[in-house]
PDB file of C-alpha atoms in Angstrom:
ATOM      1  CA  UNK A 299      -4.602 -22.114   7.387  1.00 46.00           C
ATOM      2  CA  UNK A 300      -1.313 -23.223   8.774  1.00 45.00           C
ATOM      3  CA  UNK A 301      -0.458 -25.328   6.312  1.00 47.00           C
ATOM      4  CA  UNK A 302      -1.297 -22.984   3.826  1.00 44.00           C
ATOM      5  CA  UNK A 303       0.918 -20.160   5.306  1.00 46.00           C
ATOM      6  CA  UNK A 304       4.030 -22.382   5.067  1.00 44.00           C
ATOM      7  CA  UNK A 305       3.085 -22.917   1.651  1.00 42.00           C
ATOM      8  CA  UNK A 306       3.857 -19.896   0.682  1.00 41.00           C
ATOM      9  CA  UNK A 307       6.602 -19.154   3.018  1.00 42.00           C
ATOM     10  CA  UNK A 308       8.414 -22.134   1.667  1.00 44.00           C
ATOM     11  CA  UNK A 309       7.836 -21.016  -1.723  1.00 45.00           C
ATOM     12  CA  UNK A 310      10.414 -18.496  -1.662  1.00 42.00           C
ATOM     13  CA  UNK A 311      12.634 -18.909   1.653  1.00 36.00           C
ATOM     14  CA  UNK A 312      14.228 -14.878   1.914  1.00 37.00           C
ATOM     15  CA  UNK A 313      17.473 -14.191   3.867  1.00 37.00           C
ATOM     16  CA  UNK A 314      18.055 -11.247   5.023  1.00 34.00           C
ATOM     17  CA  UNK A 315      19.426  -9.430   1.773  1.00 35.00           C
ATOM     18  CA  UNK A 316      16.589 -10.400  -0.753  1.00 37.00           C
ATOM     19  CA  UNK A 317      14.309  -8.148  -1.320  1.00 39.00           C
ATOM     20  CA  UNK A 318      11.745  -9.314  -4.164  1.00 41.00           C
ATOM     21  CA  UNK A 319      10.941  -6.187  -6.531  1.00 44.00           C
ATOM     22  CA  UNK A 320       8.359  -5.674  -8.974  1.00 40.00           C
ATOM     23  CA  UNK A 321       9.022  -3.462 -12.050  1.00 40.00           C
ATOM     24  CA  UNK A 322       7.021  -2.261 -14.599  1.00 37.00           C
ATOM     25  CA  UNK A 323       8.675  -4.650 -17.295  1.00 40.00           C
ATOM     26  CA  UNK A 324       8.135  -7.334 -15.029  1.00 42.00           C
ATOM     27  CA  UNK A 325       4.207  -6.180 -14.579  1.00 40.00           C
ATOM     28  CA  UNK A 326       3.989  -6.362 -18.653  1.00 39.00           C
ATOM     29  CA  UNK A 327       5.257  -9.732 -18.939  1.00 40.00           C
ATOM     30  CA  UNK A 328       4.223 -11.517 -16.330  1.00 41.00           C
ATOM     31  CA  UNK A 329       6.952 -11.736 -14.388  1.00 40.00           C
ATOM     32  CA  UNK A 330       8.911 -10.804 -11.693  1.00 38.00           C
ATOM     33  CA  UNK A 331      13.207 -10.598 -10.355  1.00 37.00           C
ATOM     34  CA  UNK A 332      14.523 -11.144  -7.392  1.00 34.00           C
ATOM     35  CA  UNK A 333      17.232  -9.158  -6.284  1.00 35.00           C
ATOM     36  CA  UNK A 334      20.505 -10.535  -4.196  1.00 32.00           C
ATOM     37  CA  UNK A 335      19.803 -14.081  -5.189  1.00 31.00           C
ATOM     38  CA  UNK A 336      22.882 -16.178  -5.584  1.00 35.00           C
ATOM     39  CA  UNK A 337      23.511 -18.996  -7.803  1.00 35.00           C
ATOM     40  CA  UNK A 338      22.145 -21.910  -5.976  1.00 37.00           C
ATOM     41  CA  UNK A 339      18.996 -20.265  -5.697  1.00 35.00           C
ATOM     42  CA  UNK A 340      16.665 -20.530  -8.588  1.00 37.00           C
ATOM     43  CA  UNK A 341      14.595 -17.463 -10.344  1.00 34.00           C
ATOM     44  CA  UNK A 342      10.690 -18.100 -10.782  1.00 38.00           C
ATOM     45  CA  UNK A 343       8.237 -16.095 -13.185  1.00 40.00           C
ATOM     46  CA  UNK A 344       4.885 -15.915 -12.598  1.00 38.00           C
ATOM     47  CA  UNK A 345       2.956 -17.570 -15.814  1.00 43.00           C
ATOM     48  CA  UNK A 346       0.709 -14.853 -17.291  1.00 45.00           C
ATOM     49  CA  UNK A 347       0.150 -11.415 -17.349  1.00 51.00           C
ATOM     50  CA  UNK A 348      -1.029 -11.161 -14.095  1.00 54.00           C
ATOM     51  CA  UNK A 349      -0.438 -12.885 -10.457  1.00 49.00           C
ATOM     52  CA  UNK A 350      -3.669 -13.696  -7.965  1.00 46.00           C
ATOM     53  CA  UNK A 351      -3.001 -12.787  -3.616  1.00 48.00           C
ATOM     54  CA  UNK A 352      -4.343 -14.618  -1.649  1.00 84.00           C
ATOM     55  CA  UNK A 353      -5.996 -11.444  -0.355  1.00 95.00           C
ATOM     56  CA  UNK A 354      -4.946  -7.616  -0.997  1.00 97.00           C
ATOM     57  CA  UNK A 355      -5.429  -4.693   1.176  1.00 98.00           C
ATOM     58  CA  UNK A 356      -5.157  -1.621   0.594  1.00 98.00           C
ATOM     59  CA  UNK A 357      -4.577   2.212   3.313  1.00 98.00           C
ATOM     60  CA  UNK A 358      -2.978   5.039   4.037  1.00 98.00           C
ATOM     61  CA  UNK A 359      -2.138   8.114   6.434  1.00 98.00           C
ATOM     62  CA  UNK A 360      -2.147   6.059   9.528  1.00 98.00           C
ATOM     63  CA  UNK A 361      -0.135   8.223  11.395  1.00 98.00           C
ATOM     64  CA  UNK A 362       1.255   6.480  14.275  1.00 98.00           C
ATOM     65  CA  UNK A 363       1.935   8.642  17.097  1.00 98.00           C
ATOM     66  CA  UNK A 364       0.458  11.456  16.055  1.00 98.00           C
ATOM     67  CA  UNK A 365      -1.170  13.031  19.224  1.00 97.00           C
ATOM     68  CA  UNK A 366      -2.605  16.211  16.666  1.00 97.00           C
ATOM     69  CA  UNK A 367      -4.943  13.694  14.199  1.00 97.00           C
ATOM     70  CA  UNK A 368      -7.180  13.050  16.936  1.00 97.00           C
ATOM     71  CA  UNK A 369      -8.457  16.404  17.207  1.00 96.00           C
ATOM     72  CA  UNK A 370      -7.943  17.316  12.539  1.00 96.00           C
ATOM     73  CA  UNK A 371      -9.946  13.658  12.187  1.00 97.00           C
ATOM     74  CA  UNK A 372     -11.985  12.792  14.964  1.00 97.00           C
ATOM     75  CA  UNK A 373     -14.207  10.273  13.213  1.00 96.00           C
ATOM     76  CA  UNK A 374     -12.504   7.213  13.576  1.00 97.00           C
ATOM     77  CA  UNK A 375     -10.072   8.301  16.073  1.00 97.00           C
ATOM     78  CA  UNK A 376     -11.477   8.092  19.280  1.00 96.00           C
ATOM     79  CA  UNK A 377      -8.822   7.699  21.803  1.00 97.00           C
ATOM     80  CA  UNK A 378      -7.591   9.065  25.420  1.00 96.00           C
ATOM     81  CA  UNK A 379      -3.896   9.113  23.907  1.00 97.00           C
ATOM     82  CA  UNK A 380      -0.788   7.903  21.574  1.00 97.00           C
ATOM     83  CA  UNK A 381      -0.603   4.822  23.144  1.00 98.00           C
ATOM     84  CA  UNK A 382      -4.429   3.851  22.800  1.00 98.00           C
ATOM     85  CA  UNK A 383      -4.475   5.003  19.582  1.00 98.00           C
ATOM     86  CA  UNK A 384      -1.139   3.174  18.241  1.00 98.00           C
ATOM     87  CA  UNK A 385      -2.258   0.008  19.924  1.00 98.00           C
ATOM     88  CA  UNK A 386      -6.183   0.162  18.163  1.00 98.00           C
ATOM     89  CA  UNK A 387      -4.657   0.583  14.886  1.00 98.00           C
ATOM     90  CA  UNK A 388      -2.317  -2.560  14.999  1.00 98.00           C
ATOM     91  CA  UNK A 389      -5.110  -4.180  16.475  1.00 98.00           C
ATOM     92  CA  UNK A 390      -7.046  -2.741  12.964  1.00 98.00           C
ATOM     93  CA  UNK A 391      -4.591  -3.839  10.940  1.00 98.00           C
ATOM     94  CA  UNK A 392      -3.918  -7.792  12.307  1.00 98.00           C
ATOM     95  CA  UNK A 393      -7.586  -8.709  12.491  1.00 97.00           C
ATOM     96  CA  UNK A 394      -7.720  -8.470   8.720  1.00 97.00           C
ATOM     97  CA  UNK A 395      -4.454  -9.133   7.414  1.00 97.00           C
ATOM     98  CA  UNK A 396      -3.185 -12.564   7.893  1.00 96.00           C
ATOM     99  CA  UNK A 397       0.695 -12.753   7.702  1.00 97.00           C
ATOM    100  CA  UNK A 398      -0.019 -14.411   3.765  1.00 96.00           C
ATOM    101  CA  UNK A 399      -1.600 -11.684   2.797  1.00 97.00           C
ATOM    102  CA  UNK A 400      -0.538  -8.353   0.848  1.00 97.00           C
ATOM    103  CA  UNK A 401      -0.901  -4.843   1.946  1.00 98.00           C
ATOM    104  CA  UNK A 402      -0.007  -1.978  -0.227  1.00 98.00           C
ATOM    105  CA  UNK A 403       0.767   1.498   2.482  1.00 98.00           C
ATOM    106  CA  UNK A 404      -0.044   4.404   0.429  1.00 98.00           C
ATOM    107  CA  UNK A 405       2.793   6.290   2.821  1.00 97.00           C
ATOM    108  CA  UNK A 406       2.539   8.827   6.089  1.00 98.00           C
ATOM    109  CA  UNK A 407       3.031   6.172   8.521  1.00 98.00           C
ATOM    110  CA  UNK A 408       4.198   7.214  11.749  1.00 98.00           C
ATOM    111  CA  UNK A 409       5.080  10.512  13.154  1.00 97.00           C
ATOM    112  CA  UNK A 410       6.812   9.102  16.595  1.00 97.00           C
ATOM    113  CA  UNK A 411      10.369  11.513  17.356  1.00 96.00           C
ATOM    114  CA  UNK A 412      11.752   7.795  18.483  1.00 97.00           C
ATOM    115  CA  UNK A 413      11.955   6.173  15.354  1.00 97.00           C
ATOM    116  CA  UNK A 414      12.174   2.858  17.561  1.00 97.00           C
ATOM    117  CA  UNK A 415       9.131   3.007  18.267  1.00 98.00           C
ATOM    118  CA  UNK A 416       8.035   3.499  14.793  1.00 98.00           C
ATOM    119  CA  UNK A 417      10.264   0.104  14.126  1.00 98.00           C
ATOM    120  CA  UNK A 418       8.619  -1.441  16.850  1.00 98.00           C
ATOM    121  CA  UNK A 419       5.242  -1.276  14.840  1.00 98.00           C
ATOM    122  CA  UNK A 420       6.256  -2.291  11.757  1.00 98.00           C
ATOM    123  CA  UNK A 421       6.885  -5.274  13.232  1.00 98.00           C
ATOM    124  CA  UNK A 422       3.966  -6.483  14.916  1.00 98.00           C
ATOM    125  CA  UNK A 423       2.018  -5.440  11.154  1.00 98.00           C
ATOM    126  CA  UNK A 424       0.694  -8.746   9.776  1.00 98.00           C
ATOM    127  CA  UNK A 425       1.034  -9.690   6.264  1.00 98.00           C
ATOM    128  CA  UNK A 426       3.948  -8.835   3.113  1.00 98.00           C
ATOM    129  CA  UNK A 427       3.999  -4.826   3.292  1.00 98.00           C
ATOM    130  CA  UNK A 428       4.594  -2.749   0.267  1.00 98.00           C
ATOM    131  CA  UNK A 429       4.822   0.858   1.431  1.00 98.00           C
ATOM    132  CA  UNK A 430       4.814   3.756  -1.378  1.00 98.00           C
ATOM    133  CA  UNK A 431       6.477   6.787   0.545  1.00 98.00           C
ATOM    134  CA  UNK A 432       4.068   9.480   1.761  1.00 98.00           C
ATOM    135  CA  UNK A 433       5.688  13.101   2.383  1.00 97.00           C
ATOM    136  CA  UNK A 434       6.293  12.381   6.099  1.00 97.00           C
ATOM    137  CA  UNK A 435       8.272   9.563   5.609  1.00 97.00           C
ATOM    138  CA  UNK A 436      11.459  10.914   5.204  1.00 97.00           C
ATOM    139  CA  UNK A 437      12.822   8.961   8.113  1.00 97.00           C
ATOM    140  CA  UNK A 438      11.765   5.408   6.370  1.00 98.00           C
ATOM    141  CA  UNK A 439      13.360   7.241   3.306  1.00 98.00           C
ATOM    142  CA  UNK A 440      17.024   7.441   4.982  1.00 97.00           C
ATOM    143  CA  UNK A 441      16.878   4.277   6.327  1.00 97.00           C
ATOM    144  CA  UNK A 442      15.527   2.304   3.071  1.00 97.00           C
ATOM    145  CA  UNK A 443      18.096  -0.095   2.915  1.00 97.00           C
ATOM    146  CA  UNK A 444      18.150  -0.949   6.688  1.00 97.00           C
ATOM    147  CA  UNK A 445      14.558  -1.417   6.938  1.00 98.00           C
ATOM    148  CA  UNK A 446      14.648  -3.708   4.243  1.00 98.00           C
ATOM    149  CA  UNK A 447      16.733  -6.067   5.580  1.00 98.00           C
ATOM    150  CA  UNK A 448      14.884  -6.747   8.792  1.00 98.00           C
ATOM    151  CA  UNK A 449      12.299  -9.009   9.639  1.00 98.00           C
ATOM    152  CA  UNK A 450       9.034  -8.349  11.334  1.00 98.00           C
ATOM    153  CA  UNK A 451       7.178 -10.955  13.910  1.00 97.00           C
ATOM    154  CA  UNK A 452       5.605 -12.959  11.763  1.00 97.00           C
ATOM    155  CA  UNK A 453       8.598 -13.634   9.566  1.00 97.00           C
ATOM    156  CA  UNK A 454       7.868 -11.883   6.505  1.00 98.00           C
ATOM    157  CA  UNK A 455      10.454  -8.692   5.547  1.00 98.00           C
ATOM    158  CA  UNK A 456       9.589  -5.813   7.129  1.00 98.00           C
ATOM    159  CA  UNK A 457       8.934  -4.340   3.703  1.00 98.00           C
ATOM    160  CA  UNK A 458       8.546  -5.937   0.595  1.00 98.00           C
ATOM    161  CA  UNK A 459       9.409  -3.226  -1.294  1.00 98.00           C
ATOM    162  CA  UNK A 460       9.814   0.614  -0.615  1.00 98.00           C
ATOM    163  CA  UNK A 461       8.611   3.208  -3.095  1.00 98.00           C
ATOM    164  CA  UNK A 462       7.535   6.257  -4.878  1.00 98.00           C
ATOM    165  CA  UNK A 463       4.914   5.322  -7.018  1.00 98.00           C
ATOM    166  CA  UNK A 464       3.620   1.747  -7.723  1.00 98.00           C
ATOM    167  CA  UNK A 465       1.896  -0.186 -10.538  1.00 98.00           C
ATOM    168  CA  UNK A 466      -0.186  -3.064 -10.115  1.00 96.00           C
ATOM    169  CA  UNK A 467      -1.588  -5.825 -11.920  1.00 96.00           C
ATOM    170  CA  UNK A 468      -4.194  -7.749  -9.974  1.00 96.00           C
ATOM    171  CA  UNK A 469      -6.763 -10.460 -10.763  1.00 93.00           C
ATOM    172  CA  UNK A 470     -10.185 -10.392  -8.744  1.00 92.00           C
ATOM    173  CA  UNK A 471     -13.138 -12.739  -9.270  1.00 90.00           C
ATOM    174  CA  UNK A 472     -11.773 -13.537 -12.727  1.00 92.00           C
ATOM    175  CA  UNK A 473     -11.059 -10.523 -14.107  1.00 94.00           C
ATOM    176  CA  UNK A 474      -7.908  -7.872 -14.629  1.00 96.00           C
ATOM    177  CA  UNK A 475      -7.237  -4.927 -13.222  1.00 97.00           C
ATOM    178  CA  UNK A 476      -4.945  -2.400 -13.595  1.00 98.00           C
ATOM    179  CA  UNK A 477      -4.100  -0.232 -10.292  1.00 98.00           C
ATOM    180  CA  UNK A 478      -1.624   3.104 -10.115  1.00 98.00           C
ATOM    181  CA  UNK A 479      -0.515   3.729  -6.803  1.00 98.00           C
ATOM    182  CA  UNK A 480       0.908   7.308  -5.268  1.00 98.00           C
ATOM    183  CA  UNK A 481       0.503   8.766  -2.147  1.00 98.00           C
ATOM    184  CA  UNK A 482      -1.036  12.011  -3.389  1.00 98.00           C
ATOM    185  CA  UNK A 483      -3.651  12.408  -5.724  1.00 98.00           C
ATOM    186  CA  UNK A 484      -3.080  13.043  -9.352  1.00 97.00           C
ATOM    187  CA  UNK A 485      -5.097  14.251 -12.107  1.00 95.00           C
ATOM    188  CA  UNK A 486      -3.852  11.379 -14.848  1.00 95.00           C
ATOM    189  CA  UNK A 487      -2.321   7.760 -14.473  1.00 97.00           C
ATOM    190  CA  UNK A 488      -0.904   5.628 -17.266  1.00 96.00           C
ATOM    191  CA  UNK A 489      -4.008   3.621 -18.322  1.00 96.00           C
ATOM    192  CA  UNK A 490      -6.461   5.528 -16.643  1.00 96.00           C
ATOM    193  CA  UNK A 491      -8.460   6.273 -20.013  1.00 95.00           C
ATOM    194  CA  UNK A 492      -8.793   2.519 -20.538  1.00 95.00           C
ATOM    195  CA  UNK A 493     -10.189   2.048 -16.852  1.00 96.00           C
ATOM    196  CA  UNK A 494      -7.062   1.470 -14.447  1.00 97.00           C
ATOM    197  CA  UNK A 495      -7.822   2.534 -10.914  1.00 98.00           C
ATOM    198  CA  UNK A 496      -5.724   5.454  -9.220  1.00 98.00           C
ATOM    199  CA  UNK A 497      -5.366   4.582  -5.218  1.00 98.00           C
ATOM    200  CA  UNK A 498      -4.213   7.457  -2.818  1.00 98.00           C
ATOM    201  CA  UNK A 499      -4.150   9.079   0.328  1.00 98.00           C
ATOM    202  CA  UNK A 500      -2.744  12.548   1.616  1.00 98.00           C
ATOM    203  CA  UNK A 501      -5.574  13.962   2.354  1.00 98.00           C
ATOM    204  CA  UNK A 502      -7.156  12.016   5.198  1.00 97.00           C
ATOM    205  CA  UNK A 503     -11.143  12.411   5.566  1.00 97.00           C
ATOM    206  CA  UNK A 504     -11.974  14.406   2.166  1.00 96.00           C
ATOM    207  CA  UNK A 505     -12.278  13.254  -1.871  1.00 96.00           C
ATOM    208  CA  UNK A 506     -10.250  14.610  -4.682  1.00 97.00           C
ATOM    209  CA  UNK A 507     -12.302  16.582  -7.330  1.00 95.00           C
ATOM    210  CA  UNK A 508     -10.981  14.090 -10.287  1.00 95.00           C
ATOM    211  CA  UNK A 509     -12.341  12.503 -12.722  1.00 95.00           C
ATOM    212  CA  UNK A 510     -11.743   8.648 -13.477  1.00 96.00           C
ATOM    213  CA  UNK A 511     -11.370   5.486 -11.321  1.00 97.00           C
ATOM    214  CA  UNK A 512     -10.054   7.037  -8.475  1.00 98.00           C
ATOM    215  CA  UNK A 513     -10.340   6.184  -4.953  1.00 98.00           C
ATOM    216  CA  UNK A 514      -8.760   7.509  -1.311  1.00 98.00           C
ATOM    217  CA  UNK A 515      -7.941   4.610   0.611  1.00 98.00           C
ATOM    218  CA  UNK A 516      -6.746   6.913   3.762  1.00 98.00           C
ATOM    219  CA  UNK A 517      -7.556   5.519   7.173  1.00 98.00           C
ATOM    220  CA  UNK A 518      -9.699   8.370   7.976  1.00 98.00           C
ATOM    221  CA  UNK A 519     -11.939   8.230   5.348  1.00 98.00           C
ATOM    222  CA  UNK A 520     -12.668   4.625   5.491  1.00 98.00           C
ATOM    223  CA  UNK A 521     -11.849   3.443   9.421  1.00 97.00           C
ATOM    224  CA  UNK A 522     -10.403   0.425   8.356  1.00 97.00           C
ATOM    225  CA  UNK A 523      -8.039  -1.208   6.179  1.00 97.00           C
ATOM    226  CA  UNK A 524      -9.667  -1.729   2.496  1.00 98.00           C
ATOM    227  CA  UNK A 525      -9.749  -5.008   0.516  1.00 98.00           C
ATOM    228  CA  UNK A 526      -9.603  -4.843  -3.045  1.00 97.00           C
ATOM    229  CA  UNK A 527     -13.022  -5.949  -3.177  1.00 96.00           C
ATOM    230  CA  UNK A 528     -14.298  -3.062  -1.116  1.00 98.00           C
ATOM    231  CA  UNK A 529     -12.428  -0.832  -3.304  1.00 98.00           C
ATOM    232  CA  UNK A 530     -13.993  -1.981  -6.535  1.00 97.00           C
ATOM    233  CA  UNK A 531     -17.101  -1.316  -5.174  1.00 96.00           C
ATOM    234  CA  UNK A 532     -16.527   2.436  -4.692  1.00 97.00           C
ATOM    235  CA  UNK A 533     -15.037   2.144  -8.422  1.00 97.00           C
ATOM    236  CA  UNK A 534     -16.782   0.132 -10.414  1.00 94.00           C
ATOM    237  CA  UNK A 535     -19.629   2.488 -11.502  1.00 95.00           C
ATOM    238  CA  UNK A 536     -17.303   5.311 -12.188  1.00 96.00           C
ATOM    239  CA  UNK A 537     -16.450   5.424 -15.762  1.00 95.00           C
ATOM    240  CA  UNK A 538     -13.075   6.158 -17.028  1.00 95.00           C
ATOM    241  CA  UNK A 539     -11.849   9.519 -18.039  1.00 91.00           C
ATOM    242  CA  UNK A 540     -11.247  11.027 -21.241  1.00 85.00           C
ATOM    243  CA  UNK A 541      -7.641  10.830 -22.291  1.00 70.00           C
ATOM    244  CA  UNK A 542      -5.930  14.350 -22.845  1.00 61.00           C
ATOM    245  CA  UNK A 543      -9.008  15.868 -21.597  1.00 56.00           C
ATOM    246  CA  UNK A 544      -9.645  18.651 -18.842  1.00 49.00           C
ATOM    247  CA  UNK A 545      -9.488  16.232 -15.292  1.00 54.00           C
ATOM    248  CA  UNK A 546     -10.450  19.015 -13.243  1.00 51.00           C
ATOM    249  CA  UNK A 547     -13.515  20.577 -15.123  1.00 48.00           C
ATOM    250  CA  UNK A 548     -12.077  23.714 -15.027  1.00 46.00           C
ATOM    251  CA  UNK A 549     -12.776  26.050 -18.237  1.00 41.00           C
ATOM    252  CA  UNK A 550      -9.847  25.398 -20.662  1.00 38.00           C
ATOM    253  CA  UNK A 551     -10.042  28.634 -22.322  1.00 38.00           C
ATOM    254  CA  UNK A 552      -9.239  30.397 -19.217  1.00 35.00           C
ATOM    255  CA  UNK A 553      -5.356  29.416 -19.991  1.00 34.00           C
ATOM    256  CA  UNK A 554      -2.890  28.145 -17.349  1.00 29.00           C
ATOM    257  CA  UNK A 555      -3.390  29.126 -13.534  1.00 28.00           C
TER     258      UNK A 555
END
């Protein structure tokens, strides 16, 4: 395992101005760019359409800090305080992501005043950390360019990449899939006619009333972080929606609410 992990740390040594970004474009071809490299260090593409993790996880609304979820979501958050709580979910976290290992942070991630202490769990998260903003990160938000440039404990950035909205290409037990990541649910997502899955969170313990491939990945729905293969299996069955049609099943001729 070891020898594995400095495999693919040596594969693409970062400083601590490179930030590797993913773009649409890049998703199409195959490929991706790597930003603040200089001249001695060389650009790779990945061959094909679309690139294979070693594994991918997937979760959202953790809410670090947050003394109030413990008594909205009870469930899965059993705990005598902050501390107890903050601790447990790191614990979560490690015990399934190795430090080779993508997760994708669907936003909402800590609500501590100290936003040191905040820092001082991002870096004790295992694994390369993607996090699409959630509407309470507005302190991750200000400090985007910081927080990119630091390192966490097991030497990987502290983010790979900080964003809106995400899409994915992914390949799982030898087939393709298509993934559109936001932290709130929404109603249509490019490709979602033709199957793609829609990941979000927001709204904790409950289900949005769409229609499609569409899945809440938030930590207090689930208790746990999600692999991708736990995620097609809440998808898989549920067929794709109709393009231009009515997501909500609400009665079109009642006009515009």
């Amino acid at each position: 395992y070891l020898r594995v992990c400095r495999f693919f740390f040596s594969l693409d040594p970062l400083d601590l101005t490179k930030r590797k970004i993913y773009t649409r474009e890049g998703l199409r071809r195959g490929v991706f760019r790597t930003a603040g490299y200089n001249g001695n260090k060389k650009r790779r593409k990945i061959r094909g359409r679309f690139k294979e993790a070693k594994m991918t996880y997937f979760t959202s609304d953790l809410h670090f800090g947050h003394a109030n979820i413990m008594k909205f979501h009870p469930n899965f958050r059993q705990f005598q305080n902050i501390n107890e709580m903050d601790n447990t979910l790191i614990r979560l976290w490690n015990s399934r992501v190795n430090p080779c290992d993508e997760v994708y942070n669907l936003g909402d991630v800590s609500f501590h005043k100290d936003f040191e202490q905040t820092l001082k769990i991002l870096k004790r998260l295992n694994g390369k950390h993607v996090l699409i903003l959630g509407n309470h990160d507005q302190e991750i938000r200000k400090r985007a360019d910081e927080l990119l440039a630091m390192r966490k404990d097991d030497n990987n950035a502290l983010f790979e990449e900080i964003c809106d909205y995400k899409e994915l290409a992914l390949k799982h037990g030898g087939e393709n899939f298509r993934l559109a990541l936001f932290h709130y649910p929404i109603c249509e997502w490019n490709g979602g006619h033709h199957g793609a899955v829609h990941l979000y969170g927001h709204i904790h313990a409950n289900v949005a009333k769409i229609k499609g491939k569409a899945l809440n990945v938030g930590y207090d729905l689930h208790g746990k972080i999600l692999e991708f293969g736990e995620i097609l299996e809440f998808v898989k069955d549920l067929p794709p929606y109709s393009h231009g049609g009515n997501q909500f099943g609400e009665n079109e001729d009642e006009g515009v609410r």
